PDB file of C-alpha atoms and ligand atoms in Angstrom:
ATOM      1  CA  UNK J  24       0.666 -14.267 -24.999  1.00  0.00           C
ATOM      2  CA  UNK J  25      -1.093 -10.485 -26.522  1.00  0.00           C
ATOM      3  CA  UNK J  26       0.077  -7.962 -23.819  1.00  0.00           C
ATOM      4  CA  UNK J  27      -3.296  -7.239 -23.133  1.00  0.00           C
ATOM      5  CA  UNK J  28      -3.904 -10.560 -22.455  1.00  0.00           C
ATOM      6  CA  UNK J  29      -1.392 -11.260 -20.060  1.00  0.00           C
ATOM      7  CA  UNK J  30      -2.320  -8.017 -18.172  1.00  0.00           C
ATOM      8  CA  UNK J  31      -6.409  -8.857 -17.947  1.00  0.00           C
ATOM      9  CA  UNK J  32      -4.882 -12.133 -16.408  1.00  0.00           C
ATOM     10  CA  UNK J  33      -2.719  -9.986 -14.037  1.00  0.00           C
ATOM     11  CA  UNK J  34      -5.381  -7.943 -12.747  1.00  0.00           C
ATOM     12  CA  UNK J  35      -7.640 -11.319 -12.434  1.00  0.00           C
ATOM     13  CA  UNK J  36      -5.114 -13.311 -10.242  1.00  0.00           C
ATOM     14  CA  UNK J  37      -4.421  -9.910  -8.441  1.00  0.00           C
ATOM     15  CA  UNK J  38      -8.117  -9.652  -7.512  1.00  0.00           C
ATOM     16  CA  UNK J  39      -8.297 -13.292  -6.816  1.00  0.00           C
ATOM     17  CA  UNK J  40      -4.948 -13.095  -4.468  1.00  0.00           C
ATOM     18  CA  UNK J  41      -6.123 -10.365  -2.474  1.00  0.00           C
ATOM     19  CA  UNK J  42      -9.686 -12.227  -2.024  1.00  0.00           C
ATOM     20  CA  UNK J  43      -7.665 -15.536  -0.563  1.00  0.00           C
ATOM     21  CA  UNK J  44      -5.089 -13.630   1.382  1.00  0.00           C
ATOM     22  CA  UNK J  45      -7.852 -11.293   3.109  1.00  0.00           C
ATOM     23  CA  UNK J  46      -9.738 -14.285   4.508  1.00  0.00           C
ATOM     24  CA  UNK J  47      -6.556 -16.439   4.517  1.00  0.00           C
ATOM     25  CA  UNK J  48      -3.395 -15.012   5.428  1.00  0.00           C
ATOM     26  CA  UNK J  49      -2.119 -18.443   5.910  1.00  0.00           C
ATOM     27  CA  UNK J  50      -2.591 -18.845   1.852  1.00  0.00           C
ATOM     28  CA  UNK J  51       0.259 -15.929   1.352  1.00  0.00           C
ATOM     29  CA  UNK J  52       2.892 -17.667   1.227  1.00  0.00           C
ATOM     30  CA  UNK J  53       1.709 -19.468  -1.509  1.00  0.00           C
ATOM     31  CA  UNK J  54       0.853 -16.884  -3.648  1.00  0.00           C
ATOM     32  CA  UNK J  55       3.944 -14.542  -2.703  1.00  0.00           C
ATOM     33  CA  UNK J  56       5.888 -16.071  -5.194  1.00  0.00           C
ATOM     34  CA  UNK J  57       3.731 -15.683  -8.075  1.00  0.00           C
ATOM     35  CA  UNK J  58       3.023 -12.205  -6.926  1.00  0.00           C
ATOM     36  CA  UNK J  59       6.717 -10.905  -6.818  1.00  0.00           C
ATOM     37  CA  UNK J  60       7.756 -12.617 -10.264  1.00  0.00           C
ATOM     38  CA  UNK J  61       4.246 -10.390 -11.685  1.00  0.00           C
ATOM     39  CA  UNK J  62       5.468  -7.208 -10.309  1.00  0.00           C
ATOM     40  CA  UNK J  63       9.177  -7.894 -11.028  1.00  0.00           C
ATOM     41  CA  UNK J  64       8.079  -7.948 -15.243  1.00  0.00           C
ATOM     42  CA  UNK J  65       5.621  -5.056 -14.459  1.00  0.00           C
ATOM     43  CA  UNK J  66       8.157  -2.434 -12.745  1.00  0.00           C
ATOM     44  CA  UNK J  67       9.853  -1.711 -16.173  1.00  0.00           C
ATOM     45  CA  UNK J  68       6.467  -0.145 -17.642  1.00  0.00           C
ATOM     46  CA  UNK J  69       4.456   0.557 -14.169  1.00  0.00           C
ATOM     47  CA  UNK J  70       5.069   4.137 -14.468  1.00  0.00           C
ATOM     48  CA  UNK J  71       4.463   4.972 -17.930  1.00  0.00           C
ATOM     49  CA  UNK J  72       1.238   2.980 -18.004  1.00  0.00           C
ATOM     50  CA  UNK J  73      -0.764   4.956 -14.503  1.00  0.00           C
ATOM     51  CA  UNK J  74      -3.193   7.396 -15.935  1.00  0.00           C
ATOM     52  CA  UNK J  75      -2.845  10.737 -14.122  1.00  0.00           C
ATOM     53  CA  UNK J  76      -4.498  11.221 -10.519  1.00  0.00           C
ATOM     54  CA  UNK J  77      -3.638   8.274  -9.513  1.00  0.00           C
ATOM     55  CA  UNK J  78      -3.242   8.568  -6.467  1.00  0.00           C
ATOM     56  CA  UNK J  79      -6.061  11.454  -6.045  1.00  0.00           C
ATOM     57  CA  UNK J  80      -8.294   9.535  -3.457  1.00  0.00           C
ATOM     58  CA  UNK J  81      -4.739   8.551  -1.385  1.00  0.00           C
ATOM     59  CA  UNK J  82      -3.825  12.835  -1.361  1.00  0.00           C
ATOM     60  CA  UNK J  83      -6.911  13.177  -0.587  1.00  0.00           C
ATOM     61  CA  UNK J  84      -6.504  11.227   2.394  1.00  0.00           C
ATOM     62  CA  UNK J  85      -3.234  12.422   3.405  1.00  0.00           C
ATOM     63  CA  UNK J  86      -4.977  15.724   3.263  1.00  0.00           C
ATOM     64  CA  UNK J  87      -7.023  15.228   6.516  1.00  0.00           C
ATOM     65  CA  UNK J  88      -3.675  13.204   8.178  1.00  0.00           C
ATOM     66  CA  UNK J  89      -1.590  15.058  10.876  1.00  0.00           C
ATOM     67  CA  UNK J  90       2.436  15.879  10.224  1.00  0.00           C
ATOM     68  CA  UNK J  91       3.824  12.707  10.533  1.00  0.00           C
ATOM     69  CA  UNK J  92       7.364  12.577  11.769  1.00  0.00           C
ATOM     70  CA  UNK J  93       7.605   8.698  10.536  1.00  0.00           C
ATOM     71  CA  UNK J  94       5.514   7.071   7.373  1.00  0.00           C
ATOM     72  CA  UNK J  95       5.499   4.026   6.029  1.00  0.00           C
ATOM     73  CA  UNK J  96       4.274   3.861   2.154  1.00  0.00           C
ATOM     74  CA  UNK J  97       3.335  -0.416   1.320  1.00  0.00           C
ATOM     75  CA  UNK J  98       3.523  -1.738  -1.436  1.00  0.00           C
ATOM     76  CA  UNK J  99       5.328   1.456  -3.022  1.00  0.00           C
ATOM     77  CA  UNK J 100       5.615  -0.059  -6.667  1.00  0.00           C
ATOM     78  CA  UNK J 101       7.542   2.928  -8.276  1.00  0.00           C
ATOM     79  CA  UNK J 102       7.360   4.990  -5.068  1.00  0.00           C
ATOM     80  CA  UNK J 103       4.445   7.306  -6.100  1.00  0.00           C
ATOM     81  CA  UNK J 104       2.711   7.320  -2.692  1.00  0.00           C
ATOM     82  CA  UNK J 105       6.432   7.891  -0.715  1.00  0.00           C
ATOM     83  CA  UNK J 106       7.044  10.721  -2.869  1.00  0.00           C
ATOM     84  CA  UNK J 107       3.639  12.228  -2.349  1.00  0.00           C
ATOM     85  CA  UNK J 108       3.852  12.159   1.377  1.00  0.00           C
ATOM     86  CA  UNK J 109       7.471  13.345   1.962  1.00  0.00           C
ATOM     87  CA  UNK J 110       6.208  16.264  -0.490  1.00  0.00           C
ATOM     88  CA  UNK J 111       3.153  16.799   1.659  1.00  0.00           C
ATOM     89  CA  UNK J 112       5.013  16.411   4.931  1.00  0.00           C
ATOM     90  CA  UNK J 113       8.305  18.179   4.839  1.00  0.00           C
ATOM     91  CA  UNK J 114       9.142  17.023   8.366  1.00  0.00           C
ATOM     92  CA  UNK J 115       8.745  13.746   7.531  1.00  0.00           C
ATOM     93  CA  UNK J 116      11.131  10.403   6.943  1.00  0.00           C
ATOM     94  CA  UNK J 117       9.484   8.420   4.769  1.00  0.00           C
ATOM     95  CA  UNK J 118      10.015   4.340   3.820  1.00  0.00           C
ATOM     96  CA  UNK J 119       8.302   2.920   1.056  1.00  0.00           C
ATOM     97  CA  UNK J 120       8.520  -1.316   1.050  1.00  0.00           C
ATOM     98  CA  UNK J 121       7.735  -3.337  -2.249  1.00  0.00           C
ATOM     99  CA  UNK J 122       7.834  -7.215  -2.430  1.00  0.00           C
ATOM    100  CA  UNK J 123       9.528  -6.880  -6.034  1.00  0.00           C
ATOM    101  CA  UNK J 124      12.782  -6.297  -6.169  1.00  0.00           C
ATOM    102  CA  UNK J 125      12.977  -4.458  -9.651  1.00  0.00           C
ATOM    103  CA  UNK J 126       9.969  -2.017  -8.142  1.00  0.00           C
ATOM    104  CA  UNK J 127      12.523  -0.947  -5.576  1.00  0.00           C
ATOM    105  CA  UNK J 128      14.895  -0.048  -8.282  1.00  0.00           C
ATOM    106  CA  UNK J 129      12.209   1.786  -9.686  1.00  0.00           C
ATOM    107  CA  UNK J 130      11.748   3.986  -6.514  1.00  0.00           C
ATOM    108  CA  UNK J 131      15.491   4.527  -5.798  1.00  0.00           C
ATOM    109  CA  UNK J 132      15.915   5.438  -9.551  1.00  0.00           C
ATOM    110  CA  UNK J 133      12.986   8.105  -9.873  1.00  0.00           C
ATOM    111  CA  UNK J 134      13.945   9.578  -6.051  1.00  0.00           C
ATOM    112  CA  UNK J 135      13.842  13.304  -6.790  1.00  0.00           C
ATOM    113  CA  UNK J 136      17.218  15.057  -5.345  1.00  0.00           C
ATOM    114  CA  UNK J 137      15.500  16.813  -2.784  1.00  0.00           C
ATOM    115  CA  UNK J 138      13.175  14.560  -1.211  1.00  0.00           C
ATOM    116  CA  UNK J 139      16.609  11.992  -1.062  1.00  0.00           C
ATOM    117  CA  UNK J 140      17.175  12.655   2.230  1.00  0.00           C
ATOM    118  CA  UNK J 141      14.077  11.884   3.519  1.00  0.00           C
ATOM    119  CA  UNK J 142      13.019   9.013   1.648  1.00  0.00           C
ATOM    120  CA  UNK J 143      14.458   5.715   1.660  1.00  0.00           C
ATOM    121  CA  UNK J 144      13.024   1.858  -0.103  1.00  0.00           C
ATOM    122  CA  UNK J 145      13.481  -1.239   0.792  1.00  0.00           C
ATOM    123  CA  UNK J 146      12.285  -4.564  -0.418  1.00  0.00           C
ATOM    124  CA  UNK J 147      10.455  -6.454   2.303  1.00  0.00           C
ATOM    125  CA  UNK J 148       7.230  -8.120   2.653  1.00  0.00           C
ATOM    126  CA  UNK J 149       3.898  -6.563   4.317  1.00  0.00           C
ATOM    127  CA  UNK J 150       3.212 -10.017   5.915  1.00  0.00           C
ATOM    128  CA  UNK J 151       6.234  -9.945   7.737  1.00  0.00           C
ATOM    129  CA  UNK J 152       7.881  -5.804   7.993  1.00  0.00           C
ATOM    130  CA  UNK J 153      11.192  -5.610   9.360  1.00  0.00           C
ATOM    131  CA  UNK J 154      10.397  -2.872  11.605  1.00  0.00           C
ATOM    132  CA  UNK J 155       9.766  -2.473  15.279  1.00  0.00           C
ATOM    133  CA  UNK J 156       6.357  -1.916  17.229  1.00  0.00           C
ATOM    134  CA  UNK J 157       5.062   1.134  16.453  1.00  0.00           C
ATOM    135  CA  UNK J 158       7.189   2.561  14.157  1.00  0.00           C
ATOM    136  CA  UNK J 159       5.348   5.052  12.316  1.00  0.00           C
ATOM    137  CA  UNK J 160       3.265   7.594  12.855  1.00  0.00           C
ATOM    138  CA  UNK J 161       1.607   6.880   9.431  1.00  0.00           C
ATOM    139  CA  UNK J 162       0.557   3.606   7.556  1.00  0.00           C
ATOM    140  CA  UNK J 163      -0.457   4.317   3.826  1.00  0.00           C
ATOM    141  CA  UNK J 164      -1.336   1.610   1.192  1.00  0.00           C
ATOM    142  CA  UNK J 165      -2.557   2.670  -2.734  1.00  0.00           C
ATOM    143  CA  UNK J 166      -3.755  -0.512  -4.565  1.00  0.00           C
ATOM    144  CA  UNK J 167      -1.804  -3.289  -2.151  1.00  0.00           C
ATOM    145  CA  UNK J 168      -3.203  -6.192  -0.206  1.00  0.00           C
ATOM    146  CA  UNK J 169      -3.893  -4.885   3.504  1.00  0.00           C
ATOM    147  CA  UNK J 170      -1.797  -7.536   6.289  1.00  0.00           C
ATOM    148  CA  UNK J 171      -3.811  -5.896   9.098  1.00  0.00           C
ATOM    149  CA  UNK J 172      -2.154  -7.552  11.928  1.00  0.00           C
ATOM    150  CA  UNK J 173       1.180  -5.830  10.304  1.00  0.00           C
ATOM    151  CA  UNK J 174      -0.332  -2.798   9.398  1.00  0.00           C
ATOM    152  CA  UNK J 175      -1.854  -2.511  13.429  1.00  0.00           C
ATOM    153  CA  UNK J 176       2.070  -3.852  14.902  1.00  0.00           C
ATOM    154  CA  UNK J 177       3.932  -1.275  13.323  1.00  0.00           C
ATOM    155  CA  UNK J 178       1.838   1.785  13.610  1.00  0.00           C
ATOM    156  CA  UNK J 179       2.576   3.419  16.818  1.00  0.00           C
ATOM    157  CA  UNK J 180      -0.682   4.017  19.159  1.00  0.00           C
ATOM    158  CA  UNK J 181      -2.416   7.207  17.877  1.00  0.00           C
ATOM    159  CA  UNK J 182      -0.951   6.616  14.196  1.00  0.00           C
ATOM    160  CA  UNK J 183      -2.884   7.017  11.041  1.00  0.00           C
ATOM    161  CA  UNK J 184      -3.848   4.507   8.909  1.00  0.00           C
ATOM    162  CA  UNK J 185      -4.732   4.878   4.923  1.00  0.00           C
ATOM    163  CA  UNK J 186      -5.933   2.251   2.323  1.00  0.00           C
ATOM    164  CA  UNK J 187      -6.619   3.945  -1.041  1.00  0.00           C
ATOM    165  CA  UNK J 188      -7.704   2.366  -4.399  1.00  0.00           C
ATOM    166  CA  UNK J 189      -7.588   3.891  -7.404  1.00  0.00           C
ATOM    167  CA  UNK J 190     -10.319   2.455  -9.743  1.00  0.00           C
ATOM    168  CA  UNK J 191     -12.631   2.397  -5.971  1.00  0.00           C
ATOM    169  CA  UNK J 192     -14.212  -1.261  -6.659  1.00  0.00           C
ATOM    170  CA  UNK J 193     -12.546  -1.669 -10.651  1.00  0.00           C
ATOM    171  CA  UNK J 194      -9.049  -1.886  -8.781  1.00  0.00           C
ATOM    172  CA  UNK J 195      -7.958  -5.345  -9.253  1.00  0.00           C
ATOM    173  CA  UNK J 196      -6.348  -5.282  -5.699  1.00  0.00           C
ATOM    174  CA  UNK J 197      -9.243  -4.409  -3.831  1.00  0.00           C
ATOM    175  CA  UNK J 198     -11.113  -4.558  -0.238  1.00  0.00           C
ATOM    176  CA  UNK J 199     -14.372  -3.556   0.215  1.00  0.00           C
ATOM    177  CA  UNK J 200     -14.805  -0.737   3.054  1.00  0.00           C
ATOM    178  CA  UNK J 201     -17.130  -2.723   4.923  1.00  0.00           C
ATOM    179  CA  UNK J 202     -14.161  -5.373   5.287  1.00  0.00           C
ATOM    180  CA  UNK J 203     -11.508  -3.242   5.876  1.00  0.00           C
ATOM    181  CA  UNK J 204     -13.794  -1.425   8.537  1.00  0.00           C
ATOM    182  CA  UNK J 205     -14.448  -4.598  10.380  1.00  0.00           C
ATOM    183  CA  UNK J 206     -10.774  -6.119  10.335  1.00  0.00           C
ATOM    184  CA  UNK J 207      -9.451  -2.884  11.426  1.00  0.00           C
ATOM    185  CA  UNK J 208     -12.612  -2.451  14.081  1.00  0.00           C
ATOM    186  CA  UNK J 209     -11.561  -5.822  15.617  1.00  0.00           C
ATOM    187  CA  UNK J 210      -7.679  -4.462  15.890  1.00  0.00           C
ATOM    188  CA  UNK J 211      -9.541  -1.424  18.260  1.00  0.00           C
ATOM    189  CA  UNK J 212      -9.079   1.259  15.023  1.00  0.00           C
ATOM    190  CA  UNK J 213     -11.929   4.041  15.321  1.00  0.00           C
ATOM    191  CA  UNK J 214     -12.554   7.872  13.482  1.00  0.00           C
ATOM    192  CA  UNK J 215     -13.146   6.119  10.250  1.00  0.00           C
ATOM    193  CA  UNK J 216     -13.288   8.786   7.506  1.00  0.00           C
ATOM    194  CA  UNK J 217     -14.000   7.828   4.123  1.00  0.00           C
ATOM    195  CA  UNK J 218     -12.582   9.742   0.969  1.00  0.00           C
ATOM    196  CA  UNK J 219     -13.808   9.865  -2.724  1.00  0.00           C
ATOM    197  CA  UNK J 220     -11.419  11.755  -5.360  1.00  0.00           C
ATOM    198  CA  UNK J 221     -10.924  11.255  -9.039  1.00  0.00           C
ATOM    199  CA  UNK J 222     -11.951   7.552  -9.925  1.00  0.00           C
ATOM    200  CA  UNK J 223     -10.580   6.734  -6.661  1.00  0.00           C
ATOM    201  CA  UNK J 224     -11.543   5.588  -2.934  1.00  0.00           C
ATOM    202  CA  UNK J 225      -9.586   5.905   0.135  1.00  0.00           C
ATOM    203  CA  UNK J 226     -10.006   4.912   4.092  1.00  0.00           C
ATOM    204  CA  UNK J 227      -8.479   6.625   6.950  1.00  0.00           C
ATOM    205  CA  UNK J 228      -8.083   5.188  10.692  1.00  0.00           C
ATOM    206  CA  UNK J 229      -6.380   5.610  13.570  1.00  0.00           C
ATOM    207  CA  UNK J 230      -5.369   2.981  16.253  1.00  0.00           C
ATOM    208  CA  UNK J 231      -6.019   3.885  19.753  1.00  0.00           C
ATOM    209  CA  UNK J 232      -3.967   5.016  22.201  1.00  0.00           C
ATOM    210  CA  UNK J 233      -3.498   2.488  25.096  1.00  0.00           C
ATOM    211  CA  UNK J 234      -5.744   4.063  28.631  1.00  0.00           C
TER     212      UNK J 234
HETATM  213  C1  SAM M 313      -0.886  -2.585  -7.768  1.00  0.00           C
HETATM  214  S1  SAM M 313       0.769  -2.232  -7.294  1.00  0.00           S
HETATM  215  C2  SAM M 313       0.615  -0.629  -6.531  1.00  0.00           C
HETATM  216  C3  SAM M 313       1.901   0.146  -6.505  1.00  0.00           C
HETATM  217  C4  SAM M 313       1.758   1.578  -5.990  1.00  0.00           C
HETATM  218  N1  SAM M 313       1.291   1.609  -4.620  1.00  0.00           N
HETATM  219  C5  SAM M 313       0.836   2.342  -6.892  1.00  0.00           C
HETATM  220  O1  SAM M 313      -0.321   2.556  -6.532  1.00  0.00           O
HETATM  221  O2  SAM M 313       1.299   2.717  -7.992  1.00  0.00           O
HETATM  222  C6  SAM M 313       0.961  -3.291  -5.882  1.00  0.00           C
HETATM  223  C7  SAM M 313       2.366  -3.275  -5.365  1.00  0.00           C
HETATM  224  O3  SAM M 313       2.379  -3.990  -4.136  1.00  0.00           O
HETATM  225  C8  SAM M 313       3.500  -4.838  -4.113  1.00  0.00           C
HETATM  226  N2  SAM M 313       3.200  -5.949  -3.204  1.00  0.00           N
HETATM  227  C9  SAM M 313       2.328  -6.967  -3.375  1.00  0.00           C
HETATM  228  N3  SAM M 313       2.314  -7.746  -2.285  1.00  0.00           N
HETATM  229  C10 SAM M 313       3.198  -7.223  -1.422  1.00  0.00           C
HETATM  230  C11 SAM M 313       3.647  -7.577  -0.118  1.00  0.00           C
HETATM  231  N4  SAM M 313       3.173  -8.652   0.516  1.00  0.00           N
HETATM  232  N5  SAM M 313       4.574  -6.807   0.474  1.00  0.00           N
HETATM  233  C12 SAM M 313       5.062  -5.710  -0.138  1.00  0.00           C
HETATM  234  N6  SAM M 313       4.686  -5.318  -1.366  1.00  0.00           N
HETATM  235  C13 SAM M 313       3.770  -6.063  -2.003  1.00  0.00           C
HETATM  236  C14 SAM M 313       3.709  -5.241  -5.554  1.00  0.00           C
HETATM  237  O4  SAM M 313       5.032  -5.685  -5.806  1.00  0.00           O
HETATM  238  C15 SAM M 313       3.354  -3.950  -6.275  1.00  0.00           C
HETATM  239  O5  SAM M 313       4.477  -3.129  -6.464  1.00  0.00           O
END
C-alpha cells in the first residue's frame, strides 16, 4: 500500500477508535491490539514527521499549571510532552506511558542527559495504569484517547488535568470539549480553562479535593 495511503487509513481508524472507545470503553480491548501494532510501525518515523509547535496548545496549558512534584505524560509516543514538562518543571519526576513498545524505545533513546534523572517511560496501558490512587499531581495527554475513569484514579485530589490536540478538531485522535467537559464534570472536575495556541487546542481541569 502508497505510504500515504496507509497513513490517511491510520488517522481514519484512529478517529474511528477514539469515537468507539469514548462511548464504549468496553470496545478497547478490541481495538488495543490493532492500535499498538499501528504505533509500533509508526515510532521509527513519528519524530521526523511532527511539524514544529506541536505541542504549542499542550505548553500552553502547562503554562497556567502549578509546579508539579509528580506528572504523568499518556500516551508519550516519542516522549515530546515528558520532556516538555520536566523542562518546564525542574522539580518535577516525570513518567511518560505508551501502549507501543517501540514508542518507549523512542523516549528512552531521545532522553536528553539532563532531564535523565527525572524522567522515566514505561509501556503500559491508559485503560488499566499501573500506578496507585492519586499518584500525580499532573495528568497530561497530547493527541491520545482520554480513559477518564483512569485519568480521575490516578490524579491525586487537587491535581491538574490536560488534554491537548494538535490539529484542534483535524487531529485524528480527537474529543470534542463539550465531551471531555461533561465526562470529566460527572468525575466532580471543575476550573475548566480552555487554551488555543498554534493549530492546536488544549483543556485544563482539576479534580476536587475531598470536604
Ligand atoms: C497520536 S500519538 C501521540 C504521541 C504524543 N503524545 C505526541 O503528541 O507526539 C498517540 C500515542 O498514544 C499511544 N496510545 C494509544 N492508546 C494508548 C493506550 N491505551 N495507552 C497508552 N498509550 C496509548 C500510541 O501508542 C501513540 O504513541
Amino acid at each position: 500500500m502508497p505510504s500515504d495511503l496507509a497513513r490517511r487509513a491510520g488517522q481514519h481508524f484512529a478517529r474511528l477508535a477514539t469515537n468507539l472507545v469514548v462511548r464504549t470503553p468496553v470496545l478497547w480491548p478490541l481495538l488495543r491490539p490493532l492500535m499498538r501494532a499501528m504505533f509500533d510501525r509508526l515510532a521509527p518515523q513519528w519524530d521526523s514527521s511532527r511539524e514544529p509547535g506541536h505541542l504549542a496548545a499542550y505548553d500552553a496549558g502547562l503554562a497556567a499549571v502549578d509546579g508539579p512534584a509528580r506528572a504523568l505524560d499518556v500516551g508519550t509516543g516519542t516522549g515530546l510532552g515528558a520532556f516538555a514538562i520536566a523542562t518546564r518543571f525542574p522539580e518535577a519526576e516525570v513518567t511518560g506511558v505508551d501502549l507501543s513498545g517501540d514508542m518507549v524505545v523512542e523516549a528512552r533513546r531521545n532522553t536528553p542527559e539532563e532531564l535523565a534523572g527525572r524522567v522515566r517511560f514505561e509501556q503500559a496501558d491508559a485503560a488499566r495504569l499501573p500506578f496507585p490512587d492519586g499518584s500525580f499531581d499532573l495528568v497530561a495527554l497530547a493527541n491520545m484517547i482520554p480513559f477518564f475513569d483512569e485519568l480521575e484514579r490516578v490524579l491525586a485530589p487537587g491535581g491538574a488535568l490536560l488534554v491537548a490536540f494538535t490539529w484542534g478538531p483535524e487531529t485524528p485522535i480527537f474529543v470534542p470539549f463539550e465531551r471531555l467537559r461533561a465526562e470529566l464534570e460527572a468525575r466532580g472536575f471543575s476550573q475548566f480553562a480552555e487554551f488555543a495556541a498554534g493549530t492546536g487546542s488544549a483543556l485544563l481541569a482539576r479534580k476536587p479535593r475531598p470536604d
